[in-house]
Short mmCIF file of C-alpha atoms and ligand atoms in Angstrom, two decimals:
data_model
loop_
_atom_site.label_atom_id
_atom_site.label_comp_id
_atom_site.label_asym_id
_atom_site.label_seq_id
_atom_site.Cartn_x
_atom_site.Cartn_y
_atom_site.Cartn_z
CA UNK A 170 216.00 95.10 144.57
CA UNK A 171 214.67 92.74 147.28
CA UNK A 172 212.68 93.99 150.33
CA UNK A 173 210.49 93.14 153.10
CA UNK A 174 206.93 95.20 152.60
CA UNK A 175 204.11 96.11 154.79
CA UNK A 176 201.34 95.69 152.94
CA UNK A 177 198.61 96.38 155.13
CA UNK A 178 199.07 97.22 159.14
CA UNK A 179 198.87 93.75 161.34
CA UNK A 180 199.91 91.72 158.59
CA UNK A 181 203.26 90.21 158.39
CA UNK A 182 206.44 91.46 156.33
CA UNK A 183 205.85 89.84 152.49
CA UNK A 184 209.58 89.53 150.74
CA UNK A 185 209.06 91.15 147.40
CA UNK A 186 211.52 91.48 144.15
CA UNK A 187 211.27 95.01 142.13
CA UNK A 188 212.52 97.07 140.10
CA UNK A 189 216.39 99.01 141.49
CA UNK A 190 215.28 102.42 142.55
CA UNK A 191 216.36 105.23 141.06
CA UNK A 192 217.41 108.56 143.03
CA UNK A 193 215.71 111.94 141.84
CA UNK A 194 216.97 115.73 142.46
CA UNK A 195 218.76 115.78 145.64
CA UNK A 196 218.82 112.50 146.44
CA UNK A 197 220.90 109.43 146.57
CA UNK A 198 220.52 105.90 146.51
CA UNK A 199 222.29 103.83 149.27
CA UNK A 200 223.13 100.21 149.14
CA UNK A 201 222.13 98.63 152.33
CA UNK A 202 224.83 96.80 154.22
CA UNK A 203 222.98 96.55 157.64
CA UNK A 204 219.23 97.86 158.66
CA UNK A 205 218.39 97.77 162.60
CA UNK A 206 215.26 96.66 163.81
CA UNK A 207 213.56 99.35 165.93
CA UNK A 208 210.70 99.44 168.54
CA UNK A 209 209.16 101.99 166.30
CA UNK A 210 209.01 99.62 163.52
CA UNK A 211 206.92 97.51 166.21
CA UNK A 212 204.63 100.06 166.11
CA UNK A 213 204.34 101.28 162.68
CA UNK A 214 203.62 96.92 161.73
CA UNK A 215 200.83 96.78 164.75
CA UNK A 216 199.21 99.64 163.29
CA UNK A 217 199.91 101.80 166.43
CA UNK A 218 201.47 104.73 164.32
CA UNK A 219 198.50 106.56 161.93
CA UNK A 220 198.94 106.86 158.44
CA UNK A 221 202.21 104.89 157.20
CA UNK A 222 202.65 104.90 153.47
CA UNK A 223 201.05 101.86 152.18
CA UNK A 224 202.77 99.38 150.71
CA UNK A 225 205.90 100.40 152.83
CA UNK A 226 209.45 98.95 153.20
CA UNK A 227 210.25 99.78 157.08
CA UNK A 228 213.46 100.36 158.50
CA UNK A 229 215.13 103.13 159.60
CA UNK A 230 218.72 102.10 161.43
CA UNK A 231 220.19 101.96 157.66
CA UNK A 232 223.93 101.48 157.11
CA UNK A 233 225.56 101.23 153.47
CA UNK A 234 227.31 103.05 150.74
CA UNK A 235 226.01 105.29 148.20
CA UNK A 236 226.26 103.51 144.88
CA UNK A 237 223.73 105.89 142.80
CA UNK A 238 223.72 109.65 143.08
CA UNK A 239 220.76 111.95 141.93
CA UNK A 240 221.14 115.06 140.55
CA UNK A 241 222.07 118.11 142.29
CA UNK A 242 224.06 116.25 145.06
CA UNK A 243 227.09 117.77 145.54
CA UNK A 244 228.63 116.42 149.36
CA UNK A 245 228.27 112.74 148.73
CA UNK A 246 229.91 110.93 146.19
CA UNK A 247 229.42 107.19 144.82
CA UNK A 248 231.23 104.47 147.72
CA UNK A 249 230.38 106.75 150.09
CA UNK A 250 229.14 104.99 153.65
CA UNK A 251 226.44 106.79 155.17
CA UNK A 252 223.60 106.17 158.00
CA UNK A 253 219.84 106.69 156.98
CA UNK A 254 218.15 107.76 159.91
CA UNK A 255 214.32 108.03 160.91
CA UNK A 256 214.23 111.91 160.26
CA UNK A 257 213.89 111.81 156.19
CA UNK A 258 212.79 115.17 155.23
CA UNK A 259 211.60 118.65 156.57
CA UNK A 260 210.18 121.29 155.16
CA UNK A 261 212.41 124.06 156.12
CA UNK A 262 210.09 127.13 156.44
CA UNK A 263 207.59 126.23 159.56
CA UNK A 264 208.42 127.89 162.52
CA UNK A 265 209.73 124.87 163.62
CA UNK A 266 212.62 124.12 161.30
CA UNK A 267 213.01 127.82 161.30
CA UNK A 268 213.89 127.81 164.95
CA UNK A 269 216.13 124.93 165.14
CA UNK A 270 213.46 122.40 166.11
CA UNK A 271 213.34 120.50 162.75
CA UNK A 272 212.38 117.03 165.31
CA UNK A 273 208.55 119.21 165.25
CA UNK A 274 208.90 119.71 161.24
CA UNK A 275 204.45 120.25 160.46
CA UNK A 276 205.56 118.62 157.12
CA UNK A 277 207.85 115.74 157.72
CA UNK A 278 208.69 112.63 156.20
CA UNK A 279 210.16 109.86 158.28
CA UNK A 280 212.08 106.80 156.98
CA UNK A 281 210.24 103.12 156.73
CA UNK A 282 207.17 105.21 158.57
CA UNK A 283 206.48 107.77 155.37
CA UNK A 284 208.72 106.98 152.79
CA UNK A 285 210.64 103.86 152.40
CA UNK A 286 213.07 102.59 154.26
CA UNK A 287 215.98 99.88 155.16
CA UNK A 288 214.32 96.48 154.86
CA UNK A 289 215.76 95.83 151.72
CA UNK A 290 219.09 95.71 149.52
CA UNK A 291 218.61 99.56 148.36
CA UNK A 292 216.93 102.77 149.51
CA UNK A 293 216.52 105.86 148.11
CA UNK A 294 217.12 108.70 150.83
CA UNK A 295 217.34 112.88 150.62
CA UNK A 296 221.03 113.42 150.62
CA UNK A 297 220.19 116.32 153.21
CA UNK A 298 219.13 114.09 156.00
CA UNK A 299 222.40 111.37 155.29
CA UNK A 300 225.35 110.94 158.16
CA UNK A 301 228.50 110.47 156.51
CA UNK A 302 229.93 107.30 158.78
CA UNK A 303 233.50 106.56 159.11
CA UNK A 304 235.04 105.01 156.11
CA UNK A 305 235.66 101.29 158.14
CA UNK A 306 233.50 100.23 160.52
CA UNK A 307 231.37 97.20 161.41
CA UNK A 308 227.79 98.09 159.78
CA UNK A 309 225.95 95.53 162.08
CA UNK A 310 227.32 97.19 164.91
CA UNK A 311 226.48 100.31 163.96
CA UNK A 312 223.01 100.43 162.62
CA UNK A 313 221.09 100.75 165.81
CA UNK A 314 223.33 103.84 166.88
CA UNK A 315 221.05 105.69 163.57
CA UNK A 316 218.04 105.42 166.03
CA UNK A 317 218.39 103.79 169.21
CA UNK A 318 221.59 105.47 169.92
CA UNK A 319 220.29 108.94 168.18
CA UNK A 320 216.98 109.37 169.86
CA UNK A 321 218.83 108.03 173.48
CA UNK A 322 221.00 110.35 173.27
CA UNK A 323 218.77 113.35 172.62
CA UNK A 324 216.85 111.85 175.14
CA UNK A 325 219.83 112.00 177.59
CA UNK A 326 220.19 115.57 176.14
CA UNK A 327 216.90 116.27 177.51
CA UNK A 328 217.03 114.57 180.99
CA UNK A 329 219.61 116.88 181.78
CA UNK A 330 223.04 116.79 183.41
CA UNK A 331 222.10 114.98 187.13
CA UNK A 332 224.32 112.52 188.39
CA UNK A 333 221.66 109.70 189.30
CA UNK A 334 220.08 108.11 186.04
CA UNK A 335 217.35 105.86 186.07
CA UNK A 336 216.83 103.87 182.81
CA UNK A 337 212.98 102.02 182.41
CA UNK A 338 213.15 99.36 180.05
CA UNK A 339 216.78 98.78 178.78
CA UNK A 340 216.85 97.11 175.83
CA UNK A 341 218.72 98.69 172.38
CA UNK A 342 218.58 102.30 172.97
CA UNK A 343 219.56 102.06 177.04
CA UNK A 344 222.20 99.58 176.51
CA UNK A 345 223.62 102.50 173.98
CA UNK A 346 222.70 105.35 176.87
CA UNK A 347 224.44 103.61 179.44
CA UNK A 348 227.34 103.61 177.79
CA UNK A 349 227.48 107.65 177.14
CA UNK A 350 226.13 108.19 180.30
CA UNK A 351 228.74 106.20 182.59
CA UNK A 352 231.41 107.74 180.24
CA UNK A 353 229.73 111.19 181.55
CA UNK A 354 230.68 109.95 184.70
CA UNK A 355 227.08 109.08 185.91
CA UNK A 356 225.45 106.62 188.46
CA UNK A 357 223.06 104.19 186.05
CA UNK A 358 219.84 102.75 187.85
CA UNK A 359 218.47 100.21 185.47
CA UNK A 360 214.87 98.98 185.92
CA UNK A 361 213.32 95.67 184.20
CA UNK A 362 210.56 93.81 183.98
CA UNK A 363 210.13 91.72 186.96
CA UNK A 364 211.98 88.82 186.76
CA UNK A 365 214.12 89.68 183.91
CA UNK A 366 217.31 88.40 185.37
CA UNK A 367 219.27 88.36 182.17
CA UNK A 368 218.08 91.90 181.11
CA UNK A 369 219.72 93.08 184.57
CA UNK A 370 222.75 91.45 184.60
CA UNK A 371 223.01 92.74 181.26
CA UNK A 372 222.23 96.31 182.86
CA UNK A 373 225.22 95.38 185.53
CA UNK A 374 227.73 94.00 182.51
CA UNK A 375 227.38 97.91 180.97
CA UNK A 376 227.92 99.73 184.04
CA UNK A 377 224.81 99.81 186.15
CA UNK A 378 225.67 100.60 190.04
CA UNK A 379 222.14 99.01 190.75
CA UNK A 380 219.38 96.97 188.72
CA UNK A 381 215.96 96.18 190.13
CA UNK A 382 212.28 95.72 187.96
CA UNK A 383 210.56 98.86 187.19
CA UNK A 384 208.00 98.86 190.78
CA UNK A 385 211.25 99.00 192.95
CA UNK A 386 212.12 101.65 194.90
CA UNK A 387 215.48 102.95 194.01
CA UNK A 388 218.15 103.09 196.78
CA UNK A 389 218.01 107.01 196.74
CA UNK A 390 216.34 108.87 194.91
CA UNK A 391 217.31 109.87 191.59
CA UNK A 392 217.85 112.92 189.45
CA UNK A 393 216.46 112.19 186.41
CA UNK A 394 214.88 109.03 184.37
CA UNK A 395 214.28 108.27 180.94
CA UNK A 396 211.47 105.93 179.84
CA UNK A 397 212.72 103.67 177.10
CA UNK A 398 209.77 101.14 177.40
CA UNK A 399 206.40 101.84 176.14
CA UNK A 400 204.48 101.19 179.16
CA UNK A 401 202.49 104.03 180.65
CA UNK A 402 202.71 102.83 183.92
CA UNK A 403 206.16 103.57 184.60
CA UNK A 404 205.41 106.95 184.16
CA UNK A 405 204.15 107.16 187.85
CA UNK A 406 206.64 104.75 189.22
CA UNK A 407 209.32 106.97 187.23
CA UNK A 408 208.46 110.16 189.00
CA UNK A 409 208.06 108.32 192.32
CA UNK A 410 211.33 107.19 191.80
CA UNK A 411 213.12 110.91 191.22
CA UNK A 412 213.66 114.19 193.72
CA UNK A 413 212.32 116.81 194.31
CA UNK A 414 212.74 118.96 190.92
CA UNK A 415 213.77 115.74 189.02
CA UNK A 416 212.85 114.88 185.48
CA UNK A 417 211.44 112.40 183.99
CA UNK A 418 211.42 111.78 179.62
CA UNK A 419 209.46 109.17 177.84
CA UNK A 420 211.73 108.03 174.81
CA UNK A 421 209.60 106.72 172.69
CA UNK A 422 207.19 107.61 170.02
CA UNK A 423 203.56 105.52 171.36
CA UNK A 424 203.32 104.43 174.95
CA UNK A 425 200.09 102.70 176.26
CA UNK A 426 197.74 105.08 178.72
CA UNK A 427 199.20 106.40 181.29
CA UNK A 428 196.96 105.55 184.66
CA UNK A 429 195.72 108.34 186.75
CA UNK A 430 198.44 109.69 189.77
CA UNK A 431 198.22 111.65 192.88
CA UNK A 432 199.26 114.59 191.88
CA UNK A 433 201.77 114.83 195.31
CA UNK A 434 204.06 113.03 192.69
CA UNK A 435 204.44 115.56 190.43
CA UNK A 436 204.60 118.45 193.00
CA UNK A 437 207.73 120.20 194.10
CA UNK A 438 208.72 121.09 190.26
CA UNK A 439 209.39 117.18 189.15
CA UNK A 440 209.02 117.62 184.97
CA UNK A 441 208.18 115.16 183.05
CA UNK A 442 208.72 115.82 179.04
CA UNK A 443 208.50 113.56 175.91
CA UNK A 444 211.15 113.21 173.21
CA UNK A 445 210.25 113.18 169.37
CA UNK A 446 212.55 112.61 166.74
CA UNK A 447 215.88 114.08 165.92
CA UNK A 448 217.51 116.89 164.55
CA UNK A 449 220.60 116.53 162.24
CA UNK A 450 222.54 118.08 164.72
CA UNK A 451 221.47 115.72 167.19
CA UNK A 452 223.57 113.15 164.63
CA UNK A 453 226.33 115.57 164.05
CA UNK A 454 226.56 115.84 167.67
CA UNK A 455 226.15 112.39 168.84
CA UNK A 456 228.19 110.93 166.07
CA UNK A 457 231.40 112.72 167.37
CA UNK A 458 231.23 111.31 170.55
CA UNK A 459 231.11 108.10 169.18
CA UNK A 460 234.22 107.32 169.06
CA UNK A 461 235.20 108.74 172.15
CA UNK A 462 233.15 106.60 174.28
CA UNK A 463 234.20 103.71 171.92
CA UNK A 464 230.60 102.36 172.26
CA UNK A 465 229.66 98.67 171.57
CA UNK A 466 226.76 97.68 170.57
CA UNK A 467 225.01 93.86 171.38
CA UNK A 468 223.36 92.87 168.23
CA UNK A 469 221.71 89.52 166.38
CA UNK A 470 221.70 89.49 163.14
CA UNK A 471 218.97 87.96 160.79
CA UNK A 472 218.84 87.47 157.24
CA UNK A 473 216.62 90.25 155.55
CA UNK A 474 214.24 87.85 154.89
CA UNK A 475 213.58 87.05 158.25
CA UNK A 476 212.40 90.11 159.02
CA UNK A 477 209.79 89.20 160.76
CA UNK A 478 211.48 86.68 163.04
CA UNK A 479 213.76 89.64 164.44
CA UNK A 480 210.34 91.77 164.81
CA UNK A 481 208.70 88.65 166.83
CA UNK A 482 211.43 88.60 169.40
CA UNK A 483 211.59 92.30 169.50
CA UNK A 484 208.39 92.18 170.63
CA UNK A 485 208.30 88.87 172.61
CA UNK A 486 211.53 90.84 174.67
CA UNK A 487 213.71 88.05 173.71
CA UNK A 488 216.31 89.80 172.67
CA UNK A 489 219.51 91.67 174.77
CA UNK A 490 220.36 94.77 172.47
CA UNK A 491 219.39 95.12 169.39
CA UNK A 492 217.65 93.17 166.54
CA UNK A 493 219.93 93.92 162.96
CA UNK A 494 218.82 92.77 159.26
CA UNK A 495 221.14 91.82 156.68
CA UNK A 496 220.80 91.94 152.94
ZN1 ZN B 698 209.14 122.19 158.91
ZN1 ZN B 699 213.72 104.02 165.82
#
């Protein structure tokens, strides 16, 4: 196989040529047809994230078919296409995963964080923890809906049903949201960096009734908002933004520090929540509406080897939707 590894945080992707992997008991190897390039990956790379496996393949937007089954695997067969997503394994018997809430597993692995992932031509995954993915379908297009498009819509999930959406930061996993949420029927505010012209008309092209950069006031106030960038400042500019019992989620997994607020912002019963992780029924669920809201992703592809090109301009903000490696 061919991959992309980590070999020590900070340091850039090394392309490396090994061995094929083999799958154990209950697992499955999957040929990689598409990999997307997530801001989490950012993170894990920059050392952000504690404790990655070390040396570690990222990557964990994987699409491909299953061309090697382990033993003890009896819903997929060889051929198979399937997503890989972030959540890789849970334990099954914390109180967690006991009550439904696998996303707070104590003992879980995640994909390209604790266990290998998608920068490469195979991966080895836990059959549990697969998506079986339409038989046709574009596999550039779809591998940032196993992450961006998973974790925005639980995020969605969690902002609750209000009309007025804001959207901080909309880069792969908004320009997914937006999508769902106008098909919901909702109103989309979309907030940028300041002077990111292209990001909002990009915001306006998907449906946004307004764009503006993330210290704008919104025309009226909003319901809820969901933090996609990892800036802790917008978390005070987010709940100045929504009403009176409004909510506000941060989306991702590291933000920087959020700076001290009056606390008149947070008063009359604004929430403000995080999001971490997925549950497989968070893909069963999202994966159905798919189709119906016929969503379309914006990707660039890269050649796996240029890995770290893709994670440059991820991080540069050059991109408009989402980064996606090819094998
Ligand atoms: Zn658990
Ligand atoms: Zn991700």
């Amino acid at each position: 196989m061919r991959a992309m590894v980590l070999e020590r945080s900070g340091a850039p992707l090394s392309f490396v040529e090994r061995p094929d992997p083999r799958p154990t008991d209950g697992e499955v190897r999957v040929r990689v047809a598409a990999c997307g390039v997530c801001r989490t990956d950012l993170h894990v790379v920059d050392g952000e994230l504690p404790n990655p496996k070390l040396p570690l393949i990222p990557g964990h937007e994987i699409v491909g078919r299953i061309d090697m089954v382990g033993e003890r695997v009896a819903a997929l067969g060889i051929g198979r296409r399937v997503g890989v997503p972030w959540l890789g394994q849970t334990c099954g018997r914390c109180r967690f995963c006991r009550n439904g809430q696998e996303n707070l597993c104590d003992r879980p692995l995640f994909t390209g964080y604790t266990r290998d992932g998608g920068y490469a031509t195979h991966v080895i995954a836990d059959a549990r923890y697969v998506f079986p993915l339409p038989e046709r379908g574009d596999d550039v297009a779809t591998a940032p809906l196993l992450c961006a498009g998973l974790i925005g819509w639980r995020s969605l999930q969690i902002a609750g049903d209000g009309k007025k959406l804001g959207l901080y930061g909309f880069g792969a996993a908004a320009h997914i949201i937006a999508q769902v949420a106008r098909w919901q029927g909702r109103e989309i505010f979309a907030f940028t960096r300041t002077g990111d012209n292209a990001g909002q008309a990009f915001a306006k092209k998907l449906g946004a009734c307004w764009t503006g950069s993330s210290d704008d006031t919104p025309p009226e106030p909003l319901d809820c908002a969901i933090i996609y960038a990892p800036v802790g400042a917008l978390v005070p500019a987010a709940l100045r933004a929504v009403r009176k019992g409004g909510r506000v989620v941060c989306a991702g997994i590291h933000m920087s520090d959020i700076p001290s607020f009056p606390y008149e912002i947070l008063w009359h019963e604004r929430e403000l929540k995080s999001v971490a992780n997925l549950t497989r029924q968070d893909g069963e669920d999202f994966f159905t509406i798919v189709p119906k809201v016929g969503i379309k992703t914006e990707t660039t592809a890269y050649p796996l080897r240029r890995a770290n090109e893709a994670l440059a301009d991820l991080r540069a903000g050059r991109l408009h939707g989402a980064a996606v490696l090819v094998p």
